[in-house]
Amino acid sequence: MRLIKTFLASLTVMLVAFAFTATPSAAQQPQQSDRVHVDIEQGNLNPMPIAVVDFLGGSGAAQQIGRDVAGVIRANLDRSGLFRPIGPDAFIERITAMEVPPRFADWKIIDSQALVVGQVSPLPDGRIQIEFRLWDVFAEQSITGFQYATTPDNWRRIAHRISDQIYEQITGERGYFDTRIVFVSESGPRTRRIKRLMIMDQDGANPFFLTGSDSMVLTPRFSPSTQMITYMSFETGAPRVFLYNLGTNRREVLGDFPGMTFAPRFNPDGSGVVFTVDLNGNSEIFTMDLRSRARQRLTNQSAIDTSPSYSPDGSQIVFNSDRGGSPQLYVMAANGSGQRRISFGEGRYSTPVWSPRGDLIAFTRQGGGRFAIGVMRPDGSGERILTESYLDEAPTWSPNGRVIMFFREGRGEGPQLWSVDLTGRNLRRIPTQTDASDPAWSPLLP
Amino acid sequence: MRNTIIALAAVASLAACASKPEPTPTPTPGPTAPPVQTPQGPRPGSLEDFRVSVGDRVFFGYDRFDLSAEARGVLERQAAWLRQYPNVRILVAGNCDERGTREYNLALGARRAAAARDYLVSLGVEAGRVETVSYGKERPLDARVNEEAWSVNRNAHTNIVSGAVS
């Protein structure tokens, strides 16, 4: 929280086009055909070589920040699977000033398609200015450049924002690096597991606990503003849906229901939550408006109805039901009408999550003693499995809908967070200090 | 190799039983052991009496919440015991094995708890004495990773909240 407040209070982002920018309109036309470009649909068959030079810094502190910023950018781009940052040892030209265009020949020789240079300078008020420029080496022109004024301890977020700029300029898609992950940190023996809410940056940095070890928590999810989290907790004894305000650190039980409430998610504008209520052994889907606290029941079946997730336009909800005899995916209008089954493959389907792009639904599929993460179109067509293991569960989308994070549990082992591209490639472990499950990816931070 | 591990685990489990008393019930799949009637047996009306003489858990098939004949037998003994000790209040917890996803298992656990609760109430236990909760797959009784452990972990566990003889 303090981090966010500090950031909001101190960060001023200046979208300053540099004086020597040859094509100031380039930012609005990120997919010019003559420019360096990575096709995301093709995945990481040939990651694009890119050189990220340590950012220049005058004093000792600024110099260290410059190195750290470049390191975070390289790690982000590398983890995306779309880029191959070139080791700085291979660099020929030594960049000494941002104002001077690079010697493109020196970067062509090492096959660097793009070049990132930057600079960190102290400001009179104690803040620092971080600026960067992205060059297209073979076109020999500047692609974009930004500068940011911020507090020195906020350098990591600027590094993520610069990474997002690079990703966006070269792929034509929004980035996802300036984001956070909320998840469940797990410890202790399997029969007496301790589960606490934890939040961290998308790359695993800056982790901290949101809840204590005295009550079990499950299934956290971000609000669209990234300032609220809804989750389930046993804090009050019976399992209840909670709201956690990251600005105030306050948490509250959502609604007053006689039975268990669980499986919460925000609606796309953050004005309400959709969740499940247990009515004497019968799970039904409800919504609650956060302002009026008015509730609406959407399902009415003796079967299990749970795990609701809104389409990004808010018009539909995908959910999990066993009304047909086994757990399958169903879609309904946001008012509960028009309920229809969409999953017809072999196996048991659960944990549906609508993509932020609206074009796909991610799910967990169980069959043959294995658990898989897959995607299908909202009409149920085009099913594809991305990963499979003893237990893969709980997909969550990057805000650009290109990467899915989930948790994987080996047989008898603790869970860990993993991510995989929509292409099914680039499977990566997300570093966490403890066992970790139930990840939820935030939207891009404001 | 796996058989060896299971055998070792079984030995370890037996050893744990021998060195009782354990505060938590030991994993005993299937119907509970016949009541042990010895002069040192549990005091009638106590937590131990309920757990050992009556049986505090009933078990379910995979993704099932219907009560087997064995489960009904245990619940009938529970109902008789609860009628005998009318001050006792209980919390029935529904549990699932790990071979399902988290939210679905919370719903399934709620069904199992409700199935046990409804049967107890049908046998004359006042509904106001019975609460239910679902722990989904979050509270396995047996930490092992095999069908034997999973069958133990699919259960409805009757916890005495208050009113037992101490």
XYZ file of C-alpha atoms in Angstrom:
612
model
C 0.000 0.000 0.000
C 2.641 2.413 1.054
C 4.366 1.643 -2.201
C 1.287 2.486 -4.205
C 0.613 5.679 -2.329
C 4.211 6.783 -2.629
C 4.047 6.040 -6.264
C 0.823 7.882 -6.905
C 2.018 10.841 -4.898
C 5.411 11.141 -6.441
C 5.339 9.774 -9.938
C 4.869 12.152 -12.746
C 5.089 10.614 -16.112
C 6.073 13.005 -18.811
C 5.342 11.760 -22.247
C 8.057 13.798 -23.833
C 8.997 13.142 -27.392
C 12.670 13.858 -27.795
C 13.748 16.773 -29.918
C 15.562 14.566 -32.382
C 12.768 12.020 -32.763
C 12.488 11.556 -36.487
C 8.962 10.132 -36.413
C 6.985 11.568 -33.529
C 3.877 9.835 -34.802
C 5.529 6.443 -34.537
C 3.950 5.768 -31.165
C 0.531 5.916 -32.762
C 1.559 3.609 -35.571
C 3.326 0.751 -33.880
C 2.958 -1.702 -36.745
C 4.600 0.066 -39.636
C 5.572 -2.639 -42.056
C 9.099 -1.335 -42.595
C 9.920 -1.370 -38.924
C 11.365 -3.968 -36.592
C 8.471 -6.124 -35.395
C 7.800 -9.321 -33.469
C 4.766 -11.379 -34.392
C 3.266 -12.576 -31.124
C 1.084 -15.171 -32.773
C 4.195 -17.076 -33.816
C 5.499 -17.285 -30.257
C 9.160 -17.543 -29.407
C 10.484 -19.621 -32.257
C 12.973 -16.869 -32.997
C 13.196 -14.429 -30.108
C 14.307 -11.020 -31.353
C 17.872 -10.064 -30.405
C 17.841 -6.755 -28.532
C 20.610 -4.810 -26.770
C 19.762 -3.025 -23.529
C 22.698 -0.883 -22.459
C 23.204 -0.098 -18.760
C 21.542 3.282 -18.283
C 24.020 6.121 -17.880
C 24.254 7.726 -14.440
C 26.409 10.538 -13.183
C 26.820 9.973 -9.468
C 27.358 6.604 -7.794
C 23.733 6.102 -6.762
C 22.349 7.088 -10.151
C 24.866 4.832 -11.867
C 23.755 1.856 -9.764
C 20.094 2.595 -10.502
C 20.965 2.804 -14.194
C 22.492 -0.678 -14.086
C 19.546 -2.055 -12.113
C 16.946 -0.549 -14.461
C 18.671 -2.107 -17.484
C 18.863 -5.444 -15.657
C 15.130 -5.462 -14.897
C 14.313 -4.546 -18.506
C 16.534 -7.341 -19.854
C 14.932 -9.858 -17.462
C 11.396 -8.779 -18.434
C 12.092 -8.996 -22.158
C 13.844 -12.330 -21.786
C 10.986 -13.795 -19.725
C 8.465 -12.748 -22.364
C 10.048 -15.292 -24.678
C 9.713 -12.836 -27.575
C 13.101 -11.181 -27.099
C 16.669 -12.382 -26.629
C 18.617 -9.723 -24.749
C 22.236 -9.776 -25.902
C 24.834 -10.085 -23.143
C 26.525 -6.711 -22.560
C 29.946 -8.371 -22.980
C 29.212 -8.599 -26.704
C 28.587 -4.869 -27.090
C 31.133 -3.061 -29.284
C 30.154 0.577 -28.985
C 30.346 2.049 -25.511
C 27.413 4.448 -25.179
C 28.524 7.587 -23.338
C 25.809 10.113 -24.141
C 22.107 9.834 -24.851
C 22.049 12.852 -27.136
C 24.305 11.217 -29.708
C 22.791 8.636 -32.070
C 24.488 5.226 -31.744
C 26.951 3.843 -34.309
C 24.387 1.525 -35.905
C 27.056 -0.562 -37.656
C 28.446 -1.646 -34.270
C 25.017 -2.965 -33.282
C 24.281 -4.577 -36.639
C 27.485 -6.627 -36.346
C 26.227 -8.269 -33.142
C 22.826 -8.747 -34.849
C 20.963 -6.527 -32.421
C 17.652 -5.670 -34.076
C 16.796 -3.032 -31.516
C 18.818 -0.980 -29.058
C 17.728 0.540 -25.753
C 19.763 3.333 -24.202
C 18.898 5.366 -21.162
C 20.057 7.712 -18.465
C 19.390 8.351 -14.790
C 19.928 11.868 -13.443
C 19.322 13.349 -9.999
C 16.784 16.177 -9.802
C 17.176 19.167 -7.450
C 14.175 18.091 -5.334
C 15.684 14.708 -4.463
C 13.836 12.762 -7.098
C 15.474 11.237 -10.129
C 14.765 11.444 -13.817
C 14.904 8.234 -15.828
C 14.851 8.583 -19.607
C 15.229 6.028 -22.345
C 15.286 5.737 -26.114
C 14.466 2.722 -28.286
C 16.342 2.518 -31.605
C 15.581 0.429 -34.651
C 19.117 -0.622 -35.540
C 18.591 -1.704 -39.148
C 16.216 1.152 -40.044
C 18.656 3.469 -38.216
C 15.904 5.454 -36.601
C 14.452 6.206 -33.218
C 11.242 4.335 -32.403
C 10.268 6.019 -29.178
C 11.577 7.700 -26.077
C 10.131 8.708 -22.727
C 11.287 10.313 -19.540
C 9.960 9.836 -16.043
C 10.527 11.764 -12.819
C 10.157 9.657 -9.704
C 11.525 8.921 -6.248
C 14.739 6.890 -6.277
C 13.082 3.895 -4.574
C 10.536 3.682 -7.378
C 13.066 2.805 -10.086
C 11.766 -0.727 -10.495
C 8.329 0.402 -11.596
C 9.888 2.749 -14.137
C 11.931 -0.177 -15.448
C 8.665 -2.109 -15.876
C 7.018 0.827 -17.643
C 9.956 1.139 -20.024
C 9.737 -2.619 -20.647
C 6.047 -2.172 -21.477
C 6.920 0.625 -23.926
C 9.492 -1.529 -25.686
C 7.117 -4.514 -25.831
C 4.293 -2.370 -27.151
C 6.389 -0.628 -29.816
C 7.872 -3.844 -31.143
C 4.933 -6.278 -30.841
C 2.048 -3.871 -31.405
C 0.375 -5.228 -28.239
C 0.049 -3.663 -24.801
C 2.685 -4.859 -22.354
C 2.090 -6.527 -18.985
C 5.257 -5.835 -16.982
C 3.976 -2.998 -14.755
C 1.601 -5.371 -12.974
C 1.355 -7.291 -9.722
C 0.368 -10.785 -8.703
C -1.730 -11.577 -5.638
C -1.571 -15.209 -4.598
C -1.762 -17.621 -1.676
C 1.525 -18.246 0.098
C 1.577 -21.761 1.535
C 3.652 -23.311 4.295
C 3.451 -26.143 6.823
C 2.515 -29.814 6.489
C -0.153 -30.844 3.991
C -2.632 -31.763 6.716
C -2.270 -28.418 8.492
C -1.408 -26.052 5.682
C -0.977 -22.354 6.489
C -2.300 -20.148 3.675
C -1.768 -16.387 3.611
C -2.456 -13.709 1.038
C 0.713 -12.357 -0.537
C 1.247 -9.732 -3.203
C 4.309 -9.146 -5.365
C 5.438 -7.560 -8.603
C 4.883 -9.561 -11.766
C 8.563 -10.611 -11.722
C 8.478 -11.805 -8.102
C 10.055 -8.670 -6.607
C 8.680 -6.760 -3.598
C 6.673 -9.590 -2.028
C 4.771 -8.946 1.177
C 1.981 -10.547 3.176
C -1.511 -9.071 3.330
C -2.944 -11.470 5.928
C -1.627 -13.343 8.945
C -1.105 -17.043 9.526
C -4.101 -17.542 11.820
C -6.780 -17.960 9.154
C -6.776 -19.787 5.849
C -7.398 -17.745 2.697
C -8.104 -18.874 -0.862
C -8.690 -17.565 -4.402
C -7.753 -13.845 -4.348
C -8.703 -11.705 -7.384
C -7.946 -8.076 -8.298
C -10.458 -5.352 -8.943
C -10.106 -3.548 -12.283
C -8.641 -0.529 -10.444
C -5.987 -2.839 -8.888
C -6.792 -1.221 -5.527
C -9.126 -3.916 -4.190
C -8.830 -7.663 -3.804
C -11.693 -10.066 -3.242
C -10.922 -13.473 -1.760
C -12.295 -16.210 0.472
C -11.234 -16.561 4.086
C -12.035 -18.746 7.096
C -11.199 -15.761 9.340
C -14.676 -15.555 10.878
C -15.030 -19.328 11.167
C -17.326 -20.106 8.279
C -15.839 -19.518 4.824
C -16.737 -16.039 3.598
C -15.994 -13.768 0.669
C -13.907 -10.790 1.790
C -12.906 -7.477 0.271
C -9.410 -6.125 0.925
C -8.689 -2.458 0.251
C -5.006 -2.046 -0.676
C -5.230 1.709 -0.083
C -6.412 1.481 3.514
C -5.317 -2.074 4.425
C -8.865 -2.672 5.646
C -10.812 -5.823 4.979
C -14.481 -6.678 5.351
C -16.859 -9.558 4.863
C -18.966 -9.134 1.735
C -22.657 -9.449 2.501
C -24.488 -11.351 5.209
C -25.428 -14.837 4.081
C -26.364 -17.762 6.323
C -24.048 -20.183 4.537
C -20.610 -20.280 2.988
C -19.760 -17.703 0.300
C -16.840 -18.366 -2.032
C -15.380 -18.147 -5.561
C -15.578 -14.328 -5.882
C -14.596 -12.156 -8.861
C -15.137 -8.485 -9.605
C -17.261 -7.386 -12.524
C -15.395 -5.522 -15.282
C -16.088 -2.013 -13.950
C -15.414 -2.996 -10.349
C -18.863 -1.916 -9.145
C -19.864 -5.386 -8.034
C -18.722 -8.908 -7.229
C -20.051 -12.203 -8.577
C -19.601 -15.166 -6.247
C -21.090 -18.420 -5.010
C -23.412 -18.935 -2.036
C -23.933 -22.318 -0.428
C -27.628 -22.813 0.289
C -27.695 -25.958 2.456
C -25.413 -27.914 0.162
C -26.626 -26.295 -3.032
C -24.144 -23.853 -4.604
C -25.701 -20.958 -6.511
C -24.235 -17.889 -8.211
C -25.103 -14.417 -6.887
C -23.986 -10.881 -7.629
C -23.715 -8.035 -5.163
C -23.497 -4.355 -6.002
C -20.783 -2.850 -3.815
C -22.524 0.509 -3.397
C -26.142 -0.486 -2.733
C -25.268 -3.996 -1.495
C -28.225 -5.203 -3.539
C -27.928 -8.888 -4.354
C -29.197 -10.854 -7.312
C -29.406 -14.622 -7.716
C -28.377 -15.814 -11.183
C -28.657 -19.618 -11.032
C -31.384 -21.904 -9.716
C -30.374 -25.541 -10.000
C -29.939 -28.375 -7.525
C -26.518 -28.949 -9.098
C -23.235 -27.238 -8.228
C -22.986 -23.810 -9.863
C -19.752 -21.967 -9.059
C -16.570 -20.245 -10.344
C -18.268 -17.388 -12.248
C -16.161 -15.060 -14.438
C -17.427 -12.073 -16.455
C -16.701 -11.393 -20.100
C -14.682 -8.150 -20.329
C -17.710 -6.238 -21.685
C -19.757 -7.390 -18.697
C -22.536 -8.852 -20.821
C -21.910 -12.555 -20.101
C -20.664 -14.856 -17.351
C -18.877 -18.180 -17.776
C -19.221 -20.582 -14.849
C -18.768 -24.154 -13.689
C -21.709 -26.516 -13.192
C -22.207 -30.259 -12.794
C -25.892 -30.093 -13.775
C -25.104 -32.398 -16.704
C -23.576 -35.061 -14.475
C -19.957 -33.891 -14.375
C -18.285 -30.502 -13.965
C -18.479 -28.579 -17.261
C -18.328 -24.966 -18.450
C -21.504 -22.963 -19.059
C -22.147 -19.427 -20.310
C -25.095 -17.206 -19.399
C -26.096 -13.594 -19.850
C -25.134 -11.315 -16.961
C -28.726 -11.430 -15.691
C -28.662 -15.237 -15.557
C -30.675 -15.879 -18.713
C -29.715 -18.136 -21.603
C -27.644 -20.675 -19.663
C -25.936 -23.087 -22.044
C -23.100 -25.592 -21.899
C -19.967 -24.809 -23.929
C -17.485 -27.579 -22.978
C -17.969 -30.919 -24.687
C -14.468 -32.410 -24.769
C -13.423 -35.449 -22.786
C -12.841 -34.831 -19.111
C -14.008 -32.581 -16.324
C -13.812 -28.817 -16.835
C -13.573 -26.161 -14.131
C -12.080 -22.760 -13.113
C -13.153 -20.869 -16.269
C -11.667 -17.370 -16.686
C -12.615 -15.032 -19.501
C -9.670 -13.460 -21.343
C -9.290 -9.668 -20.973
C -9.460 -9.559 -24.796
C -12.797 -11.358 -24.732
C -11.841 -13.870 -27.386
C -11.012 -16.896 -25.225
C -11.867 -18.656 -21.981
C -9.086 -20.359 -20.006
C -9.940 -23.395 -17.886
C -8.625 -26.398 -15.971
C -9.398 -29.765 -17.580
C -9.097 -32.959 -15.626
C -8.851 -36.369 -17.212
C -6.766 -39.525 -17.260
C -5.356 -38.719 -13.824
C -3.868 -35.432 -15.075
C -4.837 -31.761 -14.883
C -4.361 -29.454 -17.874
C -4.660 -25.735 -18.539
C -6.379 -24.917 -21.810
C -8.338 -22.309 -23.717
C -11.466 -22.358 -25.868
C -13.550 -19.751 -27.626
C -16.638 -18.522 -25.748
C -18.836 -20.725 -27.943
C -16.766 -23.759 -26.912
C -14.960 -24.177 -30.226
C -11.215 -24.199 -30.821
C -10.207 -25.958 -27.616
C -6.436 -26.083 -27.107
C -4.451 -27.523 -24.191
C -1.421 -25.412 -23.204
C 0.102 -27.326 -20.283
C -0.525 -30.570 -18.445
C 0.886 -32.263 -15.355
C -0.121 -34.143 -12.217
C -1.910 -30.953 -11.136
C -2.117 -27.706 -13.128
C -4.911 -25.458 -11.846
C -6.326 -21.941 -11.646
C -5.349 -20.010 -14.809
C -5.163 -16.205 -14.679
C -4.582 -13.930 -17.678
C -1.954 -11.272 -18.222
C -3.782 -7.987 -18.901
C -2.976 -8.213 -22.617
C -4.402 -11.742 -22.850
C -1.135 -13.216 -24.147
C 0.210 -15.048 -21.087
C -1.490 -17.350 -18.596
C -0.235 -17.874 -15.067
C -1.379 -20.879 -13.019
C -0.158 -23.114 -10.221
C 1.438 -26.512 -10.636
C 1.701 -29.146 -7.933
C 3.923 -32.158 -8.357
C 2.787 -35.465 -6.893
C 3.119 -34.994 -3.130
C 4.912 -31.683 -3.585
C 3.977 -28.120 -2.734
C 2.448 -25.841 -5.390
C 4.462 -23.315 -7.423
C 3.483 -20.537 -9.818
C 4.152 -20.985 -13.537
C 3.363 -19.042 -16.664
C 2.884 -20.111 -20.263
C 2.258 -18.188 -23.468
C -1.048 -18.503 -25.252
C 0.954 -20.313 -27.930
C 1.678 -23.097 -25.414
C 5.355 -22.161 -25.492
C 7.593 -20.374 -23.015
C 6.646 -22.335 -19.889
C 8.344 -20.632 -16.950
C 8.427 -20.903 -13.195
C 7.597 -17.656 -11.349
C 9.956 -17.254 -8.402
C 8.315 -17.141 -4.954
C 9.862 -17.431 -1.510
C 7.304 -19.999 -0.340
C 5.021 -22.534 -1.944
C 2.398 -20.585 -3.871
C -1.048 -21.183 -5.369
C -4.136 -19.365 -6.683
C -2.343 -16.581 -8.599
C -4.304 -13.586 -9.870
C -2.738 -11.175 -12.337
C -3.550 -7.485 -11.889
C -4.474 -5.179 -14.731
C -1.765 -2.700 -15.736
C -1.153 -0.453 -12.732
C -2.577 3.073 -12.996
C 8.814 -49.374 -4.718
C 5.495 -47.655 -4.245
C 4.184 -50.676 -2.320
C 7.162 -50.418 -0.029
C 6.386 -46.770 0.648
C 2.755 -47.527 1.358
C 3.765 -50.370 3.655
C 6.192 -48.107 5.498
C 3.552 -45.419 5.774
C 1.141 -47.985 7.181
C 3.706 -49.055 9.760
C 4.334 -45.432 10.660
C 0.606 -44.887 10.978
C 0.274 -47.902 13.261
C 3.166 -46.648 15.323
C 1.424 -43.327 15.661
C -1.710 -45.112 16.842
C 0.245 -47.021 19.420
C 1.723 -43.881 20.904
C -1.603 -42.156 21.441
C -3.404 -40.130 22.609
C -3.604 -38.059 19.446
C -5.670 -34.887 19.570
C -6.763 -35.364 15.985
C -8.485 -38.514 14.827
C -6.265 -41.065 13.162
C -7.053 -41.930 9.562
C -9.163 -45.051 9.532
C -10.724 -45.616 6.116
C -14.083 -47.244 5.748
C -16.317 -48.099 8.666
C -14.981 -47.305 12.093
C -13.563 -49.961 14.333
C -16.030 -51.750 16.625
C -16.442 -50.076 20.003
C -13.704 -51.007 22.389
C -15.328 -52.007 25.666
C -12.679 -52.121 28.321
C -12.720 -50.875 31.890
C -10.426 -48.048 30.711
C -12.728 -47.100 27.797
C -13.752 -43.539 27.053
C -16.040 -41.875 29.544
C -19.633 -41.998 28.210
C -20.697 -38.709 26.622
C -17.113 -37.506 26.116
C -15.436 -36.427 22.896
C -13.432 -39.633 23.003
C -16.594 -41.673 23.485
C -18.104 -40.095 20.378
C -14.985 -40.521 18.313
C -14.079 -44.051 19.330
C -17.391 -45.677 20.281
C -19.630 -43.993 17.710
C -17.383 -42.875 14.859
C -17.048 -39.251 13.789
C -16.476 -39.623 10.049
C -18.363 -40.970 7.070
C -16.734 -41.522 3.705
C -17.748 -40.880 0.099
C -16.945 -42.119 -3.382
C -15.097 -39.974 -5.914
C -17.146 -36.847 -6.746
C -20.073 -38.401 -4.835
C -22.134 -37.064 -1.969
C -24.655 -39.890 -1.572
C -24.493 -41.811 1.726
C -23.405 -45.439 1.548
C -24.967 -48.080 3.802
C -21.827 -47.864 5.952
C -22.088 -44.099 6.164
C -25.747 -44.303 7.145
C -24.838 -46.809 9.858
C -22.289 -44.431 11.351
C -24.707 -41.484 11.156
C -27.428 -43.569 12.822
C -25.055 -44.255 15.726
C -24.194 -40.531 15.802
C -27.889 -39.588 15.884
C -28.574 -42.035 18.723
C -25.633 -40.657 20.686
C -26.711 -37.067 20.032
C -30.243 -37.846 21.212
C -28.695 -39.281 24.371
C -26.649 -36.134 24.985
C -29.030 -33.336 23.998
C -26.719 -30.496 25.033
C -24.135 -31.412 22.430
C -23.832 -29.129 19.417
C -21.972 -30.246 16.322
C -20.236 -28.868 13.240
C -20.254 -31.206 10.248
C -17.294 -30.508 7.954
C -17.294 -31.694 4.353
C -13.908 -32.694 2.908
C -12.633 -33.717 -0.527
C -9.595 -35.402 -1.981
C -7.016 -33.393 -3.923
C -8.110 -34.696 -7.338
C -10.450 -31.800 -8.070
C -10.145 -28.043 -8.419
C -10.415 -25.767 -5.414
C -13.740 -24.002 -5.851
C -15.570 -27.045 -7.177
C -14.316 -28.990 -4.163
C -15.577 -26.306 -1.787
C -19.019 -26.796 -3.322
C -18.674 -30.600 -3.220
C -17.593 -30.494 0.434
C -20.666 -28.398 1.217
C -22.832 -31.072 -0.405
C -21.216 -33.827 1.658
C -21.662 -31.891 4.896
C -25.291 -31.176 3.997
C -25.948 -34.837 3.148
C -24.679 -35.937 6.566
C -26.514 -33.099 8.342
C -29.798 -33.816 6.569
C -29.622 -37.503 7.511
C -28.908 -36.667 11.172
C -31.842 -34.254 11.225
C -34.094 -36.876 9.607
C -33.142 -39.182 12.502
C -34.392 -36.695 15.068
C -31.372 -34.468 15.785
C -32.637 -30.885 16.078
C -31.463 -28.837 13.095
C -30.460 -25.994 15.418
C -27.760 -28.183 16.969
C -26.045 -28.848 13.660
C -23.885 -26.451 11.684
C -21.987 -27.275 8.516
C -18.789 -26.094 6.862
C -16.834 -27.122 3.776
C -13.062 -27.332 3.748
C -12.959 -28.507 0.142
C -9.551 -30.097 -0.470
C -7.832 -27.826 2.057
C -7.822 -30.101 5.104
C -6.757 -33.613 4.068
C -6.674 -36.150 6.881
C -4.113 -38.325 5.131
C -1.208 -36.505 3.499
C -0.215 -39.398 1.275
C -0.772 -39.293 -2.469
C -2.636 -42.451 -3.413
C -6.181 -43.759 -3.756
C -6.183 -45.086 -0.202
C -5.430 -41.628 1.191
C -7.889 -39.938 -1.161
C -10.699 -42.295 -0.073
C -10.003 -41.306 3.524
C -9.947 -37.611 2.620
C -13.414 -37.745 1.008
C -15.465 -37.472 4.164
C -17.930 -35.637 6.340
C -16.444 -35.117 9.791
C -18.744 -34.527 12.741
C -16.988 -32.229 15.215
C -18.445 -31.709 18.664
C -18.513 -27.975 19.278
C -19.877 -27.940 22.828
C -21.891 -29.879 25.377
C -19.807 -33.055 25.651
C -18.891 -34.603 29.007
C -15.344 -33.597 29.813
